[in-house]
XYZ file of C-alpha atoms in Angstrom:
629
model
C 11.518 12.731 37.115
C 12.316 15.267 33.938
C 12.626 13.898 30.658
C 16.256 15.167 31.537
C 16.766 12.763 33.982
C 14.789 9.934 32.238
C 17.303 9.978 29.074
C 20.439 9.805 31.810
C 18.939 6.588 33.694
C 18.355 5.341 30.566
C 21.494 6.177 28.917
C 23.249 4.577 31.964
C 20.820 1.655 31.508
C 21.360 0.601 27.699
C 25.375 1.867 28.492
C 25.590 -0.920 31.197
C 24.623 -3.457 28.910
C 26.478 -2.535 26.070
C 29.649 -2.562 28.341
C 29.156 -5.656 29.440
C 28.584 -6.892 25.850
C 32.219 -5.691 24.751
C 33.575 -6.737 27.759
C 32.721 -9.897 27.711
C 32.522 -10.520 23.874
C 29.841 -10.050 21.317
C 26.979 -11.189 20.771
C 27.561 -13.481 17.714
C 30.306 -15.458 19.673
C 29.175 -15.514 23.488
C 27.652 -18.152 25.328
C 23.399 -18.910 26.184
C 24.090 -17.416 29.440
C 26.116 -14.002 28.032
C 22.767 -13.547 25.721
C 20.258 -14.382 28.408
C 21.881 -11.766 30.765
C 21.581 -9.248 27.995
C 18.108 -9.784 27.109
C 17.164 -9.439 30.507
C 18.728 -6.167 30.426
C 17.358 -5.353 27.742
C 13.498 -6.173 28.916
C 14.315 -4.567 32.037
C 15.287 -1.105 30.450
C 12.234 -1.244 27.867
C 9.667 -1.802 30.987
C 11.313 0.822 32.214
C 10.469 3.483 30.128
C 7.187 2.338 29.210
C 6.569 2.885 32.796
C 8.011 6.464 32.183
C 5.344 7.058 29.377
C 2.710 6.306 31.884
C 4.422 9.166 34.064
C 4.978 11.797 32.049
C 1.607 13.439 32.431
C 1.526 13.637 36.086
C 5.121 15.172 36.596
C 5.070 17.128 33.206
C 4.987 20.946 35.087
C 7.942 19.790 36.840
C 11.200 21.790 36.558
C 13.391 20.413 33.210
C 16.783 22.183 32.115
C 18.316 21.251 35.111
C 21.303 19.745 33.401
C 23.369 21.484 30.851
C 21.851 21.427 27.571
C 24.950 20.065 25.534
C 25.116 17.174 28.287
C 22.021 16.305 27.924
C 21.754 16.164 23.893
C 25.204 13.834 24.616
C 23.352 11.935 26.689
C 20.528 11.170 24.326
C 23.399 10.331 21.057
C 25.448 8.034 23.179
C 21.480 6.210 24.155
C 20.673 6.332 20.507
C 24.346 5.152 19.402
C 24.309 2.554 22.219
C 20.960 1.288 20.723
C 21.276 1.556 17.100
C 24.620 -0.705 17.201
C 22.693 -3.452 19.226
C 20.622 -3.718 15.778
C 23.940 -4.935 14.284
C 24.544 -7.798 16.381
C 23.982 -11.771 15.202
C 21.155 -12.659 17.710
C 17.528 -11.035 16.486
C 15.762 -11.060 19.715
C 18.741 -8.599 20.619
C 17.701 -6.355 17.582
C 14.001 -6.697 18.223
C 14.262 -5.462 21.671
C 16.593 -2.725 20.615
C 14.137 -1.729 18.139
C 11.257 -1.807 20.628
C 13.118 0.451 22.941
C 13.965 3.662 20.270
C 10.346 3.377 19.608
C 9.594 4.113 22.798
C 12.327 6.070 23.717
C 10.601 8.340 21.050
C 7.084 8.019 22.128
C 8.561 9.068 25.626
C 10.362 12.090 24.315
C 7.202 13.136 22.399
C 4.884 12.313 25.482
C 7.396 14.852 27.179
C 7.449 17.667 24.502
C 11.717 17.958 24.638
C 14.307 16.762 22.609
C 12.452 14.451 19.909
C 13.506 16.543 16.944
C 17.233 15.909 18.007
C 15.999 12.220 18.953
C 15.050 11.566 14.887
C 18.326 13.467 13.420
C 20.295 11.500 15.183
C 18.777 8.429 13.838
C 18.633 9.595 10.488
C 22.466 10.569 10.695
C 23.017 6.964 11.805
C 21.312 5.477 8.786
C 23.492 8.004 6.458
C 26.751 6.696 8.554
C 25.760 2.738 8.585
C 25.080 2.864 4.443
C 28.159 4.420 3.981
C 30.392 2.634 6.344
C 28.528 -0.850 4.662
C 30.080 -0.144 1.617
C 33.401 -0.126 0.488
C 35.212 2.679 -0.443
C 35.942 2.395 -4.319
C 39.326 1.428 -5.481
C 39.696 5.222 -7.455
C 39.429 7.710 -4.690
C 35.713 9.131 -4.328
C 34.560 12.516 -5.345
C 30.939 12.350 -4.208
C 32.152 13.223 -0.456
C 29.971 10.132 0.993
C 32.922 9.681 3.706
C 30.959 10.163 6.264
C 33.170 13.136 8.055
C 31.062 15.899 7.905
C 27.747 13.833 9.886
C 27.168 13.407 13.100
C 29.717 13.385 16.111
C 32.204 11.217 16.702
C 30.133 9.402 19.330
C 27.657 8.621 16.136
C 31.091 7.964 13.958
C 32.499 5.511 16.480
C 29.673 3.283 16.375
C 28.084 3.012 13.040
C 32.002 2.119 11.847
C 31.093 -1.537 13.033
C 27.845 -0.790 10.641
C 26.570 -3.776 9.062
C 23.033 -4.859 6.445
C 21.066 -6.095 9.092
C 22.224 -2.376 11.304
C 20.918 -1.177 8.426
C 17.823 -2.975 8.293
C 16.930 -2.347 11.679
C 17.061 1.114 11.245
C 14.452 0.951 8.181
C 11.880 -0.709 10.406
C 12.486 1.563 13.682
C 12.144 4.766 11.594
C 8.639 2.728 9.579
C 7.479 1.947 13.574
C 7.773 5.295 14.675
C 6.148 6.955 11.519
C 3.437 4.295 12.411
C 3.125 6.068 15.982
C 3.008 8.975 14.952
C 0.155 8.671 12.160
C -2.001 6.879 14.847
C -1.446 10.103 17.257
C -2.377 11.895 14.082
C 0.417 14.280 15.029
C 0.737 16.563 12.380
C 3.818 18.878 13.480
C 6.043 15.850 14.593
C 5.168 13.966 11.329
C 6.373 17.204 9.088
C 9.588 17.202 11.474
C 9.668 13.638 10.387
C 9.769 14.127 7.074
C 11.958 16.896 6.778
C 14.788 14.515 8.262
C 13.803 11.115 6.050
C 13.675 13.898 2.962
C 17.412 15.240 3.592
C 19.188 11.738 4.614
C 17.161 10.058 0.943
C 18.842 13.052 -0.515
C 22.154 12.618 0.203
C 22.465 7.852 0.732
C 24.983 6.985 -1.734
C 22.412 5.824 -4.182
C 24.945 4.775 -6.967
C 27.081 2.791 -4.473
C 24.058 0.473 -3.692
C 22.847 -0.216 -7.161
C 26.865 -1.041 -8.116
C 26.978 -3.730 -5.177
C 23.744 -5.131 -5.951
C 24.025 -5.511 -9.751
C 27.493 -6.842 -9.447
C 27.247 -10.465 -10.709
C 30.770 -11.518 -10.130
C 31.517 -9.655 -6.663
C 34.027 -11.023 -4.262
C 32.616 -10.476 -1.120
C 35.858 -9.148 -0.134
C 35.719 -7.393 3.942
C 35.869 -3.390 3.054
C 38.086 -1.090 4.497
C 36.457 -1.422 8.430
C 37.000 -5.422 8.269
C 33.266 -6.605 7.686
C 31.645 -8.104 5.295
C 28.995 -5.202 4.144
C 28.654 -5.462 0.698
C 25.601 -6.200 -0.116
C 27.410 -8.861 -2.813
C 28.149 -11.110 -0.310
C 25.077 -11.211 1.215
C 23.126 -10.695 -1.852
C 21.246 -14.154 -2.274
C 21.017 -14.648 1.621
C 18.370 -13.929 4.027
C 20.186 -10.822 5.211
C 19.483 -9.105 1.733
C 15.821 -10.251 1.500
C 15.109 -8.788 4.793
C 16.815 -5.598 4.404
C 14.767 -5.269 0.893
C 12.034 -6.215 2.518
C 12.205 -3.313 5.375
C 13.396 -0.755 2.705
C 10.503 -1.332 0.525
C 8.142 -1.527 3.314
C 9.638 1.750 5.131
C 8.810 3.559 1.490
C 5.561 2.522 1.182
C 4.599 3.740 4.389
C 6.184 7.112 4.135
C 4.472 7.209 0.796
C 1.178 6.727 2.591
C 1.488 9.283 5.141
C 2.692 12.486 2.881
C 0.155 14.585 1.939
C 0.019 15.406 -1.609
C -1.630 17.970 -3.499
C -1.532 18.772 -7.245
C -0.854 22.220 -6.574
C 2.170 21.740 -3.501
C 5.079 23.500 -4.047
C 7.746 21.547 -6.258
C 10.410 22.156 -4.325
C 8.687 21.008 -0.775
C 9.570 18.286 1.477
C 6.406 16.055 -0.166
C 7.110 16.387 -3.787
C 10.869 16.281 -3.120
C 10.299 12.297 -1.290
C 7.802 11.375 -3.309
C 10.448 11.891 -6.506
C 12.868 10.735 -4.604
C 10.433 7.181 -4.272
C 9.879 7.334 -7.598
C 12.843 7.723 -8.971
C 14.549 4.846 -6.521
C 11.636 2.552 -8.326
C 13.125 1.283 -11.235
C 16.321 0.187 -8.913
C 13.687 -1.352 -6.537
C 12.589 -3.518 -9.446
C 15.931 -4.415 -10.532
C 17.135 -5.431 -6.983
C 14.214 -7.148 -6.682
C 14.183 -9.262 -9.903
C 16.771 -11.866 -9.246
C 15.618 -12.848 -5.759
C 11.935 -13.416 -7.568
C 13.607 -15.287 -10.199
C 15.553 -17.329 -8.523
C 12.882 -18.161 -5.478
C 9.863 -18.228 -7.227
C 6.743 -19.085 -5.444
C 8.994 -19.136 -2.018
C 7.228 -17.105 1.009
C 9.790 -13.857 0.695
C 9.795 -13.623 -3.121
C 5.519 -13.391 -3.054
C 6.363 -10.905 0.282
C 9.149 -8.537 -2.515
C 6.281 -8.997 -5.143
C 3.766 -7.635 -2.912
C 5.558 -4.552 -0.994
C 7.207 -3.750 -4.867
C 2.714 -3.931 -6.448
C 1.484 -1.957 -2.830
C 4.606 1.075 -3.180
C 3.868 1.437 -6.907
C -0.083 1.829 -6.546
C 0.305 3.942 -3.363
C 2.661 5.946 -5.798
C 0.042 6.358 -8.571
C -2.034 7.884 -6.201
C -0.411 10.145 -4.031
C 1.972 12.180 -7.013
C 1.324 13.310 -10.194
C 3.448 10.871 -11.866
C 5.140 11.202 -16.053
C 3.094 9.453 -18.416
C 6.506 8.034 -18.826
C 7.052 6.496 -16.020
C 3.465 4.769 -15.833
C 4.202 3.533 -19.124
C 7.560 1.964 -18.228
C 5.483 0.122 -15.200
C 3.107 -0.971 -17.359
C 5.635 -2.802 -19.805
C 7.588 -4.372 -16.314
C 4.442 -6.045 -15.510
C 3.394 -7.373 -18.690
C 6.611 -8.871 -18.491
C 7.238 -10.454 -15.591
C 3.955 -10.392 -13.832
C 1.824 -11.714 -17.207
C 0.928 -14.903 -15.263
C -1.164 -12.471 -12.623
C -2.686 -10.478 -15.636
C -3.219 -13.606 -17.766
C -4.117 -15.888 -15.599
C -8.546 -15.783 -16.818
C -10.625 -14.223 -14.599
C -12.517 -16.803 -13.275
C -15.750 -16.602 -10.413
C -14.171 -16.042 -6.988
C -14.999 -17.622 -3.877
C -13.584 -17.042 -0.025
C -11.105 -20.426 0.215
C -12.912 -20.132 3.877
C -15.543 -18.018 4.717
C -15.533 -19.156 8.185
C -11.811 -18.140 9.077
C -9.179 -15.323 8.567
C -6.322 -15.307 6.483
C -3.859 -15.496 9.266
C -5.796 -17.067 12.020
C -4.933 -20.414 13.631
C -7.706 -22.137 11.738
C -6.216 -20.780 8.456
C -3.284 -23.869 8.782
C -5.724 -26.078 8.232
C -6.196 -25.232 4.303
C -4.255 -27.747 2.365
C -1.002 -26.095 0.485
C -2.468 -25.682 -2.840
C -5.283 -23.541 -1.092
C -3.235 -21.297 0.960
C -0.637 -20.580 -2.406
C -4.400 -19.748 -4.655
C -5.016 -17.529 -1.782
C -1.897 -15.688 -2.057
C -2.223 -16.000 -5.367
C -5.327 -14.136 -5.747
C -4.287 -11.716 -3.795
C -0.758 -10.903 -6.022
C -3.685 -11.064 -8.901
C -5.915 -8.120 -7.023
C -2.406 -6.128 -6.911
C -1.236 -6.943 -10.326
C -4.389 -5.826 -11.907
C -5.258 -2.742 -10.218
C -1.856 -1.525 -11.290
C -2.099 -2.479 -14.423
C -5.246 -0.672 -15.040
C -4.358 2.217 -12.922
C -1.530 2.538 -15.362
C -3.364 1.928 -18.742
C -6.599 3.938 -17.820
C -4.603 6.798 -16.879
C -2.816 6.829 -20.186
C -5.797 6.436 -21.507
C -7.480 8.913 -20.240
C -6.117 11.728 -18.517
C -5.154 14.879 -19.729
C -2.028 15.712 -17.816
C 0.529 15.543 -20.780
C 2.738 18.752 -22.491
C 4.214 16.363 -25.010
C 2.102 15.553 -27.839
C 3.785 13.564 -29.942
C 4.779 11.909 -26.127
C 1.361 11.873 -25.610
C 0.135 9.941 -28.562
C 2.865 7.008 -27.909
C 1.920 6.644 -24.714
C -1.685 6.797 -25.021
C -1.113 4.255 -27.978
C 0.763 2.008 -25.831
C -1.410 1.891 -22.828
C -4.164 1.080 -26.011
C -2.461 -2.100 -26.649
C -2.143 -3.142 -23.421
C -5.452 -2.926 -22.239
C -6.705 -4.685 -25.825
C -3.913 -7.578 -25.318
C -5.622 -8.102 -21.496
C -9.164 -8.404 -22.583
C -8.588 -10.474 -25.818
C -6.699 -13.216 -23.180
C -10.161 -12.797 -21.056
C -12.544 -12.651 -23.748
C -11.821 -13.197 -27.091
C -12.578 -10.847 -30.192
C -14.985 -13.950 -31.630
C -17.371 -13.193 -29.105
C -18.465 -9.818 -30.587
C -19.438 -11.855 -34.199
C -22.864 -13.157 -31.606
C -24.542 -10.673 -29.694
C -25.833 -12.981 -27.381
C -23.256 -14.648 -26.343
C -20.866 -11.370 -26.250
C -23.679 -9.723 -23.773
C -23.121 -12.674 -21.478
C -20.268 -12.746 -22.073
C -19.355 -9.221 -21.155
C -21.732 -9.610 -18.128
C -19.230 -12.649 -17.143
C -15.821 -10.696 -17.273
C -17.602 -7.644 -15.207
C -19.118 -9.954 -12.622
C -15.906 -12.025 -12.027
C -13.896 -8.457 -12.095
C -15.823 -7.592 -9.509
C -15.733 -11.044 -7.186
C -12.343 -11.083 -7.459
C -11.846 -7.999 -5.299
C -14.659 -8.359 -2.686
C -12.516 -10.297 -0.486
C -10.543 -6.784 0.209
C -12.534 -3.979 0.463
C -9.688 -1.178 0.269
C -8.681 -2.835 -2.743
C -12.130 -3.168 -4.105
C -13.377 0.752 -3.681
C -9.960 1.873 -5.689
C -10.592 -0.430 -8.597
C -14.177 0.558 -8.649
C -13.408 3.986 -8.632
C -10.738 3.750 -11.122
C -13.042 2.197 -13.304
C -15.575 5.364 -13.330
C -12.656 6.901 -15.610
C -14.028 4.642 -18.385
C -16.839 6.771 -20.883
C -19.797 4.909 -20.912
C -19.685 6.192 -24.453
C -16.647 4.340 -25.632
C -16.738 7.431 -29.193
C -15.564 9.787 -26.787
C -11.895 8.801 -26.620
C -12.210 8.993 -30.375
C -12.098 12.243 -30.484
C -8.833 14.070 -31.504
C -6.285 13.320 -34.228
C -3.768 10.270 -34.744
C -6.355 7.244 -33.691
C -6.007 3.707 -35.168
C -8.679 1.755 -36.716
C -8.388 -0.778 -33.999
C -9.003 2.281 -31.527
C -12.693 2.032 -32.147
C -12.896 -2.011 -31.566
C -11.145 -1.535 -28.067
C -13.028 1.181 -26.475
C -16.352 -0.131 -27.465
C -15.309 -3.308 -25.060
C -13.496 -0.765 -22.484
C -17.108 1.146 -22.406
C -18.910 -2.135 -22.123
C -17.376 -4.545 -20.012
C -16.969 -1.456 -17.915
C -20.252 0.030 -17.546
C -20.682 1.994 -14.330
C -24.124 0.960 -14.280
C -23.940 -2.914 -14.660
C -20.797 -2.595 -12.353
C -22.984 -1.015 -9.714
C -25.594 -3.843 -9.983
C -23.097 -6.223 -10.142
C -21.602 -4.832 -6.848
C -24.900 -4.343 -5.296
C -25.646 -8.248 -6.099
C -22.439 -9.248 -4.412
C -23.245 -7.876 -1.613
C -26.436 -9.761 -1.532
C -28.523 -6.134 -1.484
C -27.952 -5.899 2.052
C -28.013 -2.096 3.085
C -26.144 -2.707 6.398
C -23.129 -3.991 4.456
C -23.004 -0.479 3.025
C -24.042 0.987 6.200
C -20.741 -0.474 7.227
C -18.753 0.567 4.590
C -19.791 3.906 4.691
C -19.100 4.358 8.460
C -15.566 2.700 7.828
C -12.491 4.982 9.057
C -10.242 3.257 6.453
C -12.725 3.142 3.257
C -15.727 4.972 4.631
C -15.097 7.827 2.340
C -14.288 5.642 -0.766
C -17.510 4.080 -0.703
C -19.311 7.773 -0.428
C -17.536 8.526 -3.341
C -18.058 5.811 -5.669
C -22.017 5.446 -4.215
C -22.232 9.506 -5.245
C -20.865 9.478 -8.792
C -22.640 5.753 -9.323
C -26.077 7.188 -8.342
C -25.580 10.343 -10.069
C -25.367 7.941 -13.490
C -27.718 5.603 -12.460
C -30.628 8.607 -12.340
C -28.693 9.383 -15.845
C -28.935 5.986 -17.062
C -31.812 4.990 -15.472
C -33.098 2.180 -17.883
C -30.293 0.548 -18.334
C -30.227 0.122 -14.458
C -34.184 -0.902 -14.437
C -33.021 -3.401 -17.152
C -29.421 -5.105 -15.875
C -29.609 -8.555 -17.210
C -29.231 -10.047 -13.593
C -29.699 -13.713 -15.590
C -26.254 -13.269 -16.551
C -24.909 -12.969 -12.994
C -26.604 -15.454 -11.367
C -23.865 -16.874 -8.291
C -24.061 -20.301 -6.436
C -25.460 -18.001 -3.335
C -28.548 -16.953 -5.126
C -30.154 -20.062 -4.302
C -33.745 -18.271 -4.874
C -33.149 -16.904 -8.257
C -31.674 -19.773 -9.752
C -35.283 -22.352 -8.337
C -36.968 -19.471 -10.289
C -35.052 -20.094 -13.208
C -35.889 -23.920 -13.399
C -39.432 -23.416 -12.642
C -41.049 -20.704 -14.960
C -40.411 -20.247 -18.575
C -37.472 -18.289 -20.297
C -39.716 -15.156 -20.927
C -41.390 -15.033 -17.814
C -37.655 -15.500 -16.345
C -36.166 -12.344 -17.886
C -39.258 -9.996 -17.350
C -39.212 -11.793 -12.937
C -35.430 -11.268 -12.963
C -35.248 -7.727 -14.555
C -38.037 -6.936 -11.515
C -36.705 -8.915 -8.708
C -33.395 -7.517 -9.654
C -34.410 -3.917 -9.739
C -36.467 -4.222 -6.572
C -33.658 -5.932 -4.680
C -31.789 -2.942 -5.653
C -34.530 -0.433 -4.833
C -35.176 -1.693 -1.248
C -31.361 -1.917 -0.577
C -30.692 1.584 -1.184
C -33.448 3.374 0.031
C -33.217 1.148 3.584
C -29.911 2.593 3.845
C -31.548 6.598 2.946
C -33.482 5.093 5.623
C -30.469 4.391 8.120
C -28.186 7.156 7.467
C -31.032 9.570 7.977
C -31.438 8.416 11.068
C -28.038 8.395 12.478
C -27.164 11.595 10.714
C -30.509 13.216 12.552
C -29.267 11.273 15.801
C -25.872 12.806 15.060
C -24.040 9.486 15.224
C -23.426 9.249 11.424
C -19.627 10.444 11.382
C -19.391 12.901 8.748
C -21.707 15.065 7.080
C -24.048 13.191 4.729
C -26.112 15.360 3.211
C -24.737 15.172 -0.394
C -25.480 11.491 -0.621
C -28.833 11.661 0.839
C -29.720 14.200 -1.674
C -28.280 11.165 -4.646
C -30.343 8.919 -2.548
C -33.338 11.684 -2.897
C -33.279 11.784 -6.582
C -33.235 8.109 -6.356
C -36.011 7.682 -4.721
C -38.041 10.035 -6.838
C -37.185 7.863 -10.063
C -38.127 4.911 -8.124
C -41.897 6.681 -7.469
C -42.004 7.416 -11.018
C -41.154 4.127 -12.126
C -44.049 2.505 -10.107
């Protein structure tokens, strides 16, 4: 069977059932049996083609074009029309399934190699049509020309009229699922095809019309001009509006993900043009957002918006070169309504579980109060990376034209980072040196255990933190710095050591070399981990006493059941001088066993990439380590 011929059964499929639908009523209003028969219509067409997919290979040489080509693109919009309106209807096992089957319908189409780039337009141009026929038309005339006449056919036109938020919706998440596909084929053509089409429809969604319906206090709900009730007022505070945020935040955080950004792309390309685009629909994001966390706080969709709003903004940081600006105003929105993440004291962090998954069926039998910490904690590992991926930057990084700009914001992210660590450690600590070393060594080590229960999470913050001087003078240097300057980036450079973080992490991990082994092998954060182990053994051969010396007496964790009988049975000098040595022989043996490993997978050839550059670090390492005997 041609892919042809697979798009007209199907057509004649999905048109059956939607027949029968507006024959006999719709969805919302017909009886158990009416949705039953549908649903099994439904199931029976998405079996279909996923039997089709399995096909494809063995009858791809066979003849295709054997139908005109302008009946067979109308074939394929009145299937995609069909489809998209069944994500409209009341019942949401009718929208799941209709979902399910334009997924596949595209995975068939790109199994087949015909007709997907018409497949995603038309989808696009149905979002474009369902946003604007949602709205109401303003009572002065428009002059933006968001009518609707000049997109899509009037197959596309006749459909998306009966357009509604949850049509809407369902078109975020089908177009986020098929992305999805795509990335795991690692299909690189489709994907810029893709994004060419997401790129133009962002473009031209009537932006302004959404933001007026959803900051409208006092709307009326009225029906607009096609009889339904699509303003987003009138579903505002229901679940239909916390859904459809819900997919539209989640939708741009994983096109974010996939683009491929580099500093040097062309400003005008399809990449820079969505990622502005993302930025720029941020703020509104936030505002949207803010009510519905306001007014359900603590509920299970308003720590969901919290969480997509904290995962698009960090995904953001890193895949554009984003204003100083901007970062600063993100900073400010989440010392203001996210303080009780970043305030909340960083305290030492243990799995609620160890012995189950978040998720899992044994995971319902936490009490409430542990299942909210763990949620909790998690919102706290979001909140904080963003916070100090926004302060360091400002910071630190050069990118700025603006001096006077510059200096503000630079000043600004100052203040923010001082106002964090003087809620985690107060400024009286410094007036004892003792008890500021420990207590320095506390904030580091409970940084650090608060992020080792997400290892994607925990290699960014890491890494971010490598941006930090170890000599805190250096971002001293220039003109316009405070007296208080000094003060903070003394702490910055301490409680942020790369060293002491690296033996810190090390500890956590219990110096086991196949942990790292692991890590290092990872598809997802296998080269994170290279990175941060390269630059971190690069300054611990720079730094190499301080590493020999890490006060591991201060870290000492309700796991380390050996160290802490040592510490009750031999005096407090012995201690120090058996702790400095167990700690920096723990260390030792942990990373040259894994020189040890890697060379032998890399020499097997099983060690996936090329690891030559860390085995020279781990070299150089090892060289310090025979000159240290």
């Amino acid at each position: 069977m041609t892919s042809v011929e697979r798009v007209s059964r199907l057509h004649l499929l999905i048109d059956r059932c939607v027949r029968r639908r507006h024959a006999e009523g719709e969805v919302s209003s017909s009886t158990e049996a009416m949705e039953k028969d549908l649903l099994l219509s439904l199931s029976q067409a998405l079996r279909e083609i996923q039997s089709w997919i399995c096909e494809i290979d063995i009858d791809s040489a066979a003849g295709q074009g054997e139908e005109p080509e302008s009946k067979d693109h109308l074939h394929l919009e009145r299937l995609v029309s069909d489809l998209v309106g069944l994500l409209g209807v009341k019942n949401v096992h009718v929208q799941h399934l209709a979902g399910n089957i334009l997924v596949e319908v595209s995975e068939s189409l790109v199994e087949s190699g015909s007709q997907w780039d018409d497949f995603i337009l038309l989808i696009c141009n149905c979002l474009h049509l369902a946003v604007i026929y949602s709205f109401p038309v303003p009572a002065v005339p428009s002059s933006t020309g968001f009518e609707g006449s000049n997109i899509g056919s009037d197959v596309l036109k006749g459909e998306m009229k009966k357009a509604n938020w949850c049509m809407v919706s369902g078109i975020f998440r089908v177009l986020r699922s098929i992305l999805k596909r795509l990335s795991q084929e690692e299909n690189e053509e489709l994907i810029d095809v893709y994004l060419e089409s997401v790129n133009s429809t962002l473009a031209k969604l009537p932006w302004s019309r959404m933001d007026t319906h959803f900051t409208n206090s006092h709307g009326s709900g009225e029906r607009n001009s096609q009889g339904h009730n699509g303003t987003l007022q009138s579903i505002g505070n229901s679940e239909k509006g916390n859904v459809f945020l819900g997919n539209f935040i989640q939708f741009l955080s994983t096109v974010v993900q996939q683009v491929r950004f580099a500093e040097d792309s062309d400003t005008f390309g399809t990449t820079h043009s969505i990622l502005q685009k993302t930025i720029e629909l941020v703020p509104d994001l936030l505002r949207w957002c803010q009510p519905k966390l306001e007014s359900q706080s603590g509920s299970c969709i308003s720590r969901y918006l919290v969480h997509k709003l904290l995962v698009l903004m960090i995904r953001l940081t890193y895949q554009s070169n984003i204003k100083r600006t901007i970062l600063l105003s993100w900073l400010q929105y989440l010392q203001h309504h996210y303080q009780g993440f970043l305030h909340h004291t960083l305290t030492r962090h243990k799995p609620v579980q160890d012995n189950c998954l978040e998720g899992s069926p044994f995971f319902v039998s936490l009490s409430d109060s542990d299942v909210n910490e763990t949620h909790s904690s998690h919102l706290q590992r979001l909140s904080v990376l963003l916070f100090l991926r926004c302060s360091l930057t400002l910071l630190y990084s050069s990118r700025h034209t603006d001096k006077d700009c510059e200096f503000d914001c630079r000043k600004k992210g100052m203040e923010g980072m001082f106002k964090w660590i003087e809620q985690q450690v107060p400024g009286d600590t410094f007036l004892d040196h003792g008890t500021y070393s420990k207590k320095s060594v506390d904030f580091s080590t409970s940084l650090v255990q608060l992020f080792m229960h997400e290892d994607d999470l925990l290699f960014k913050v890491l890494l971010q933190l490598l941006s930090v001087p170890l000599d805190g003078k250096e971002l001293l240097k220039g003109e316009g710095r405070l007296p208080q300057d000094e003060e903070i980036c003394v702490r910055l450079s301490t409680f942020f050591n790369p060293v002491i973080l690296f033996c810190i992490f090390l500890s956590e991990l219990h110096y086991d070399h196949q942990v790292l082994l692991d890590y290092l092998i990872s598809k997802d954060i296998g080269a994170s981990c290279a990175e941060y182990l390269l630059r971190c053994l690069r300054t611990v051969c720079d730094y190499w006493t301080l590493f020999v010396e890490f006060p591991l007496e201060e870290n000492l964790n309700d796991s380390s059941s050996k160290r802490r009988r040592l510490l009750l049975e031999t005096p407090d000098v012995e201690q120090n001088g058996k702790l400095h040595s167990q700690a920096f022989e723990h260390a030792k043996g942990c990373l040259l066993s894994l020189q040890n490993s890697v060379v032998r997978l890399h020499q097997k050839k099983l060690f996936p990439y090329n690891p030559e550059a860390l085995l020279r670090r781990l070299s150089r390492f090892q060289e310090l380590c025979l000159l240290h005997e």
